[in-house]
Every structure is written in structure tokens, then in C-alpha cells.
């Protein structure tokens, strides 16, 4: 076991990149793949939302991770496992029943990824004191979402170029283009597989591990009593029911838009979309969106560290919800100019990067502190993902029913509860200088 202390910059960026990659690949990149392979929007939105359930329920097994081996052990093992399983997804595209095989495999990846998230956040909180947690929160958020930009931007753009290389053409039917898209997406998911395996090997050496593993043998009854204690203790925290409503509503509107926004960009103009190609979407996300997101995350980290979370949380929430205005305008006016569309995407990524820092830090500093810090943070982030998953499952139905323009107006109205609950939220702990 490596007991040396490494600079946070040698592992915080890479480990949160590794945290983000499986989540984004399963949650977002797969939507483009299934769209290109002829799966309906309703099925895409429903199934790619429901397989995110492990990220919601991860608190149920988080206490077990504190009872066996070390947090670093679980980080490394789950990175390697997820990498191997993405290889299975890639080769499943060769089969007629690829959708059932790939969705089932992605469900297992979700379980592995959720376990990774618990252990990864545990390492972050255990290895860094409160002042350094705040210092590196912007770096953490930036690299988590750089994974989104690499996967949902760069790899999606490459998928479009590969599909053209293999013979996909505009105007051809889905069936005619399917062989080209199968080959293109197979390569993309092999790349994701290799990235995670390499990161797992890197973190086996570079991830700090100053804690020792828990080798105490415990019975099933003792473990269950421990789990019940974790849950009971969570619900006895001050303001906890207000906090639960807060972490659900903060991302509620985002839950509706997460699956539909990329499908809106990809859908034909006659269907109310913007009719962009994979290459155009990936380039806009990767070039414009990447810079905006990193800038937003880093600026938010500086902003919060200088003024404190209590003084900045409402403004962070406002910025987080502003991108929904941009998508509403894109749906109403449907511009053809790529720079105008790019401006909307820049607004989305900057707002998301800037505003998400507030929610993450609030859960770390106001909800997680106490005896079961890692488990309670996992519990809180699981509830947060529930607030995204449930509207995501319904989003396909609502967008088909209302059409893109009315759908985005509805999402804009759905931001009001998050603004109200954030404005009045009480703070339990003071971490102000």
C-alpha cells in the first residue's frame, strides 16, 4: 500500500475525471448512440434514466464500503471493472439485440460507477481538510465535467466523423446508415473502456491512502444495524427535511432538460429541432462548451472561497438555472447560425459549471458532517440524483406531447421552486472565515 502523501493536483483532477466519464457515457453519450441506431426518443429517455437508479440508491451499500478494505481499493477496482464493461457494450453492437445487451451492461456499469463515487468522495473528504476541500472544489467540479465535455463533446464529434468515414450520408434512412454508425460507436466505446482501465492503473499508484482498511469481521445483523444507524442518524440532522427538498429541487429543471436537450439539437428542423450533425454537436460542446464550463467551475470556486457559501448560494442557483432561458430561446427562434447556437451552449455549460459548485459544497459542508460523513454524503448525492432521474424518465413523454418549444417553456417554469427554496435555506454549520 502506498502511504506517501501526493499533492491533490496529482489525483483530484484525474479521479474526478474518472468519476464523470462512466456517468456521462451512460447518461448522455448513449442517447446519441441509440438515436443513431434507430431507438425511439421515448425509449431512450426512459431506459437511460431508469438505469441511473444505482446513483440514487448508493447510500444503501455505502456503509459496507466503510467496513471492508480502504476507500482507495474500491476506487481502483471499480474503475477497472467499468472499463472492462464498456468493452462489452462496444462489442454488443455487433448483435441484433444490441439494445437489450447494452442497456443491461450499462446498468451494471451504473452500479460500479455509483460505488466508485462513494469511495471517491470518501477519499476526497478523508484526505483533505475543510479549507482544502473548498480550495479544490472548483478543480473537482471542473474535471468531473471535463469528462462530460470530452465524452459528450470530443467523442461525439469523432463518432460523427467516423460514421461519415464508414459511409453514413445525410438523407439516408436509419437502416442504411446503421452499419456505419455501429462501427463508429463501437470504436468510441472501446476508447472509453481503455481510458478507464488506464486511469485505474494510474490511481493504483497515485491515489493517497492514509487510512487503514477495516478488517473486523461483522455479522449480517451487525451490518444491517450499522446501515439503520446511518439512515436514522441522517434523518435526525438539523433542517434535514428542508435540505432534502433543496437537493431535489436544485436540479429538478435540469432533470427534464438533460435527455431532451441533446435530442433537440440532433432532431430534424421539420420535427422542431435544430438539425445539427454529430460532428457539429460534438464540436460545439467540446470547443465552446469546454472552455465555458471550466471557466465557470473555477470562477465559482474562487467566488465561494472569497465570500463564503452562505453569501453566494442563491446567486449560484440563479446562474445554474439561467441556461434554461437560453434553450427556450433556441427552441422558439430555432436559429441556423452555428455561432448563435454555440452562444446558447456556452451559456448552458458556464451556468452548469458555476452553479453546480454550490450544491456540491452545500452537501459536503452542511449535510455530510458528522459521524458517518462519507455515507451521509452518498445519501445526499443519491437523493440529488433521484431529483434528476424522475423528471428524466418523464421528459420523453412530455417533449413528445408538448413539442420542443412548449416543453422548454414548461422547464423554465420548473426553475421557480429551486430559486425559492434556495433563497430561504438555513445553514447549520458556519465555515466562513
XYZ file of C-alpha atoms in Angstrom:
433
model
C 0.000 0.000 0.000
C 1.314 3.439 -0.952
C 1.382 5.597 2.157
C 3.061 8.621 0.593
C 1.155 11.889 0.507
C 0.691 13.233 -3.003
C -0.283 16.764 -3.954
C -4.049 16.978 -4.533
C -3.313 18.191 -8.065
C -1.802 14.783 -8.902
C -5.059 12.939 -8.182
C -8.078 15.240 -7.694
C -8.346 16.158 -11.417
C -7.857 12.600 -12.704
C -10.028 10.811 -10.143
C -12.972 13.153 -10.728
C -12.492 12.824 -14.470
C -12.751 9.066 -13.906
C -15.879 9.640 -11.813
C -17.557 11.689 -14.519
C -16.713 9.523 -17.541
C -18.958 6.489 -16.820
C -21.840 8.702 -15.671
C -21.730 10.827 -18.819
C -21.199 7.866 -21.149
C -24.214 6.025 -19.726
C -26.395 9.068 -19.154
C -25.705 11.244 -22.214
C -23.398 9.753 -24.841
C -25.550 6.630 -25.073
C -28.549 8.795 -26.063
C -26.774 9.817 -29.277
C -25.741 6.249 -29.981
C -29.255 4.851 -29.517
C -30.726 7.704 -31.597
C -28.372 6.865 -34.470
C -29.221 3.162 -34.188
C -32.967 3.707 -34.541
C -34.233 3.641 -30.929
C -37.198 5.981 -30.237
C -36.836 9.138 -28.116
C -39.337 7.830 -25.563
C -37.388 4.582 -25.035
C -34.087 6.437 -24.919
C -35.271 8.897 -22.262
C -36.948 6.214 -20.136
C -34.292 3.483 -20.155
C -31.234 5.739 -19.936
C -32.905 7.402 -16.932
C -34.016 4.283 -15.076
C -30.593 2.618 -15.263
C -29.256 5.616 -13.307
C -31.021 4.223 -10.215
C -27.770 2.970 -8.564
C -26.581 6.576 -8.315
C -29.749 7.279 -6.330
C -29.647 4.199 -4.070
C -25.898 4.103 -3.453
C -26.363 5.132 0.170
C -27.721 1.606 0.831
C -24.318 0.000 0.383
C -22.081 2.936 1.310
C -21.749 1.704 4.950
C -20.386 -1.610 3.667
C -17.521 0.243 1.972
C -16.516 1.705 5.319
C -16.347 -1.793 6.810
C -14.078 -3.505 4.296
C -10.661 -2.657 2.841
C -9.915 1.016 2.019
C -11.647 3.703 0.003
C -8.745 3.654 -2.451
C -9.281 -0.071 -3.058
C -12.852 0.478 -4.212
C -11.903 3.456 -6.385
C -9.324 1.432 -8.309
C -11.379 -1.774 -8.624
C -14.489 -0.009 -9.904
C -12.522 1.995 -12.464
C -11.034 -1.213 -13.867
C -14.384 -3.030 -13.792
C -16.233 -0.199 -15.537
C -13.527 -0.092 -18.184
C -13.962 -3.797 -18.954
C -17.753 -3.471 -19.082
C -17.613 -0.603 -21.574
C -15.709 -3.012 -23.781
C -18.693 -5.364 -23.526
C -21.013 -2.515 -24.589
C -18.815 -1.841 -27.613
C -18.911 -5.439 -28.847
C -22.642 -5.800 -28.098
C -23.305 -3.544 -31.096
C -22.444 -6.478 -33.358
C -25.616 -8.313 -32.262
C -29.228 -7.899 -33.363
C -30.407 -7.444 -29.769
C -27.775 -4.819 -29.033
C -30.193 -2.548 -27.175
C -31.096 -5.133 -24.534
C -27.456 -6.240 -24.146
C -26.005 -2.739 -23.967
C -28.674 -1.357 -21.610
C -28.232 -4.358 -19.291
C -24.457 -3.923 -19.289
C -24.804 -0.192 -18.669
C -26.993 -0.993 -15.652
C -24.060 -2.950 -14.180
C -21.701 -0.087 -15.087
C -24.056 2.228 -13.198
C -23.732 0.019 -10.108
C -19.940 0.042 -10.412
C -19.874 3.775 -11.100
C -22.083 4.580 -8.115
C -19.809 2.527 -5.865
C -16.832 4.388 -7.303
C -18.480 7.733 -6.499
C -18.994 6.796 -2.836
C -15.362 5.770 -2.395
C -14.007 8.685 -4.439
C -15.852 11.307 -2.397
C -14.752 9.420 0.717
C -11.101 9.781 -0.297
C -11.620 13.480 -1.055
C -13.195 14.218 2.335
C -10.826 11.972 4.318
C -7.583 13.173 2.723
C -8.330 16.914 2.536
C -9.177 19.253 5.450
C -12.155 21.633 5.119
C -10.089 24.544 3.799
C -8.559 22.409 1.048
C -11.947 20.899 0.214
C -13.151 24.424 -0.556
C -9.900 25.266 -2.364
C -10.102 22.291 -4.730
C -13.895 22.166 -5.131
C -13.629 24.135 -8.362
C -10.946 21.774 -9.676
C -13.068 18.789 -8.669
C -16.133 20.128 -10.440
C -14.160 21.251 -13.475
C -12.569 17.871 -14.136
C -15.754 15.938 -13.370
C -17.389 17.915 -16.121
C -14.346 17.938 -18.390
C -15.197 14.238 -18.616
C -18.610 15.347 -19.851
C -17.027 17.604 -22.430
C -14.513 15.005 -23.596
C -17.197 12.341 -23.915
C -20.248 14.403 -24.885
C -18.161 16.775 -26.950
C -14.981 15.318 -28.394
C -16.010 11.670 -28.620
C -19.438 12.515 -30.056
C -17.763 14.656 -32.726
C -15.335 11.841 -33.508
C -18.279 9.425 -33.735
C -19.805 11.665 -36.399
C -16.569 11.796 -38.381
C -16.080 8.039 -38.092
C -19.652 7.410 -39.246
C -19.023 9.550 -42.341
C -15.768 7.665 -42.919
C -17.633 4.353 -42.775
C -20.251 5.540 -45.251
C -23.071 7.298 -43.379
C -24.706 10.004 -45.504
C -27.217 12.787 -44.851
C -30.681 11.962 -46.131
C -30.183 8.194 -45.983
C -32.524 6.100 -43.838
C -31.586 4.891 -40.370
C -31.333 1.320 -41.675
C -28.980 2.369 -44.482
C -26.709 4.288 -42.111
C -26.840 1.763 -39.269
C -23.756 -0.327 -40.248
C -21.623 2.832 -40.356
C -22.927 4.065 -37.019
C -22.417 0.647 -35.433
C -18.750 0.670 -36.405
C -18.274 4.287 -35.314
C -19.879 3.845 -31.898
C -18.042 0.576 -31.295
C -14.744 2.438 -31.610
C -15.935 5.228 -29.298
C -16.902 2.827 -26.509
C -13.613 0.951 -26.874
C -11.842 4.297 -26.330
C -13.892 4.878 -23.154
C -13.007 1.364 -21.996
C -9.284 1.933 -22.472
C -9.379 5.347 -20.755
C -10.929 3.910 -17.592
C -8.529 0.976 -17.421
C -5.531 3.320 -17.784
C -6.929 5.625 -15.091
C -7.479 2.669 -12.765
C -3.860 1.615 -13.148
C -2.670 5.205 -12.587
C -4.725 5.635 -9.424
C -3.489 2.337 -8.017
C -0.192 4.183 -7.565
C -1.087 7.870 -7.208
C -4.244 7.935 -5.092
C -3.405 8.738 -1.427
C -4.380 6.250 1.244
C -3.580 7.371 4.775
C -6.429 5.299 6.251
C -6.133 1.622 7.059
C -8.664 -0.947 5.988
C -11.282 -2.247 8.378
C -10.615 -5.966 8.778
C -13.055 -6.544 11.617
C -15.404 -9.444 10.875
C -19.036 -8.438 11.288
C -22.242 -10.438 11.025
C -25.030 -9.578 8.620
C -27.181 -8.405 11.515
C -24.432 -6.080 12.704
C -24.015 -4.660 9.213
C -27.770 -4.055 8.915
C -27.844 -2.400 12.314
C -24.989 -0.213 11.150
C -26.896 0.708 7.991
C -30.007 1.531 10.017
C -27.902 3.692 12.326
C -26.517 5.590 9.321
C -30.019 6.185 7.922
C -31.550 7.062 11.299
C -28.707 9.462 12.074
C -29.149 11.127 8.677
C -32.814 11.900 9.338
C -32.052 13.369 12.766
C -29.801 16.073 11.305
C -30.950 19.654 11.793
C -33.084 21.020 8.919
C -32.733 17.678 7.100
C -36.188 17.620 5.507
C -35.691 21.150 4.197
C -32.285 20.066 2.886
C -33.778 17.006 1.155
C -36.297 19.222 -0.645
C -33.470 21.599 -1.550
C -31.179 18.986 -3.119
C -34.096 17.522 -5.104
C -35.388 20.853 -6.393
C -31.989 22.428 -7.138
C -31.576 20.191 -10.227
C -35.250 19.446 -10.887
C -35.497 21.510 -14.085
C -32.163 20.105 -15.268
C -33.627 16.606 -14.915
C -36.230 17.429 -17.545
C -33.783 19.008 -19.956
C -30.831 16.608 -19.607
C -32.095 13.943 -22.013
C -34.094 16.203 -24.310
C -31.555 18.976 -24.976
C -29.167 16.740 -26.992
C -32.094 15.141 -28.825
C -33.416 18.650 -29.601
C -30.052 19.617 -31.076
C -29.963 16.398 -33.134
C -33.619 16.259 -34.299
C -34.552 17.481 -37.784
C -35.883 21.022 -38.195
C -39.195 19.729 -39.527
C -39.604 17.979 -36.171
C -38.915 21.185 -34.210
C -35.223 20.509 -33.580
C -32.077 22.274 -34.756
C -30.957 19.529 -37.146
C -27.286 19.501 -36.138
C -24.924 16.688 -37.072
C -22.990 14.675 -34.503
C -19.817 16.460 -35.562
C -21.413 19.891 -35.111
C -22.849 18.985 -31.697
C -19.588 17.470 -30.518
C -17.567 20.444 -31.755
C -19.875 22.989 -30.119
C -19.829 21.048 -26.850
C -16.116 20.330 -26.951
C -14.753 23.694 -28.162
C -17.196 26.296 -26.860
C -18.741 24.339 -24.008
C -15.473 23.036 -22.569
C -13.926 26.452 -22.077
C -17.156 27.857 -20.645
C -17.577 25.024 -18.182
C -14.022 25.057 -16.887
C -14.166 28.838 -16.556
C -17.495 28.643 -14.707
C -16.302 25.961 -12.283
C -13.026 27.669 -11.468
C -14.618 31.102 -11.069
C -17.264 29.637 -8.777
C -14.590 28.019 -6.610
C -12.805 31.374 -6.250
C -16.110 33.209 -5.710
C -17.222 30.872 -2.909
C -13.813 30.713 -1.235
C -13.664 34.525 -1.029
C -17.247 35.289 0.049
C -18.385 32.038 1.670
C -21.139 29.646 0.655
C -23.869 31.279 2.722
C -23.496 34.601 0.919
C -23.166 33.091 -2.541
C -25.544 30.110 -2.705
C -28.575 31.962 -4.089
C -26.552 33.680 -6.811
C -25.023 30.301 -7.727
C -28.537 28.858 -8.046
C -29.623 31.747 -10.293
C -26.685 31.199 -12.627
C -27.324 27.421 -12.600
C -30.892 27.926 -13.831
C -30.178 30.649 -16.394
C -29.277 28.178 -19.218
C -32.907 27.094 -19.417
C -33.707 30.592 -20.689
C -31.140 30.051 -23.452
C -32.682 26.725 -24.529
C -36.162 28.236 -24.525
C -34.953 30.980 -26.870
C -33.271 28.400 -29.128
C -36.492 26.381 -29.287
C -38.637 29.441 -30.045
C -36.414 31.081 -32.684
C -34.520 27.985 -33.926
C -31.523 29.898 -35.339
C -29.442 28.380 -38.131
C -26.232 30.246 -37.358
C -23.870 27.894 -35.515
C -22.316 30.770 -33.557
C -25.715 31.754 -32.174
C -26.415 28.139 -31.234
C -22.906 27.958 -29.781
C -23.677 31.007 -27.622
C -26.634 29.113 -26.161
C -24.434 26.093 -25.450
C -21.773 28.328 -23.865
C -24.463 29.754 -21.586
C -25.558 26.227 -20.653
C -22.093 24.974 -19.765
C -20.963 28.107 -17.953
C -24.146 28.185 -15.877
C -23.943 24.499 -15.070
C -20.273 24.674 -14.106
C -20.721 27.784 -11.984
C -23.930 26.759 -10.237
C -23.207 23.097 -9.554
C -20.336 24.063 -7.250
C -22.876 25.493 -4.805
C -24.874 22.281 -4.498
C -21.772 20.074 -4.165
C -20.206 22.222 -1.473
C -23.503 22.564 0.397
C -23.837 18.777 0.645
C -20.239 18.446 1.807
C -20.330 21.233 4.388
C -23.959 21.319 5.594
C -25.292 17.762 5.172
C -22.347 15.337 5.326
C -20.526 16.491 8.518
C -20.825 14.127 11.440
C -20.127 10.542 12.422
C -20.987 8.963 9.045
C -19.602 11.644 6.751
C -18.951 9.523 3.650
C -22.231 7.616 3.886
C -24.282 10.745 4.503
C -22.695 12.499 1.524
C -23.519 9.438 -0.583
C -27.075 9.522 0.771
C -27.439 13.207 -0.108
C -25.982 12.830 -3.601
C -28.223 9.806 -4.178
C -31.291 11.860 -3.313
C -29.977 14.570 -5.627
C -29.766 12.072 -8.479
C -33.327 10.961 -7.741
C -34.376 14.547 -8.372
C -32.756 14.282 -11.813
C -33.784 10.699 -12.637
C -37.532 11.006 -12.068
C -38.117 14.026 -14.318
C -35.697 12.476 -16.825
C -37.870 9.366 -17.088
C -40.894 11.555 -17.861
C -39.110 14.030 -20.124
C -39.516 11.992 -23.319
C -43.268 11.751 -22.825
C -43.640 15.485 -22.109
C -41.478 16.574 -25.055
C -43.406 14.307 -27.450
C -46.702 15.607 -26.066
C -45.870 19.329 -25.921
C -43.291 19.682 -28.673
C -39.850 21.147 -28.069
C -40.897 24.812 -27.848
C -43.645 24.355 -25.237
C -41.533 21.779 -23.414
C -38.687 24.230 -22.802
C -41.138 26.906 -21.638
C -42.501 24.374 -19.145
C -38.946 23.632 -17.950
C -38.375 27.357 -17.453
C -41.351 27.479 -15.084
C -39.959 24.422 -13.254
C -36.957 26.505 -12.118
C -39.089 28.689 -9.806
C -39.247 26.217 -6.863
C -35.453 25.847 -6.799
C -34.966 29.616 -6.618
C -37.489 29.999 -3.808
C -36.160 27.166 -1.628
C -32.537 28.310 -2.087
C -33.313 31.900 -1.136
C -34.754 30.880 2.256
C -32.454 27.936 3.112
C -30.991 27.899 6.660
C -27.359 26.954 7.365
C -26.427 24.502 10.121
C -22.650 24.982 10.113
C -20.602 28.102 9.590
C -17.453 27.651 7.525
C -16.936 31.338 6.943
C -13.524 32.830 7.558
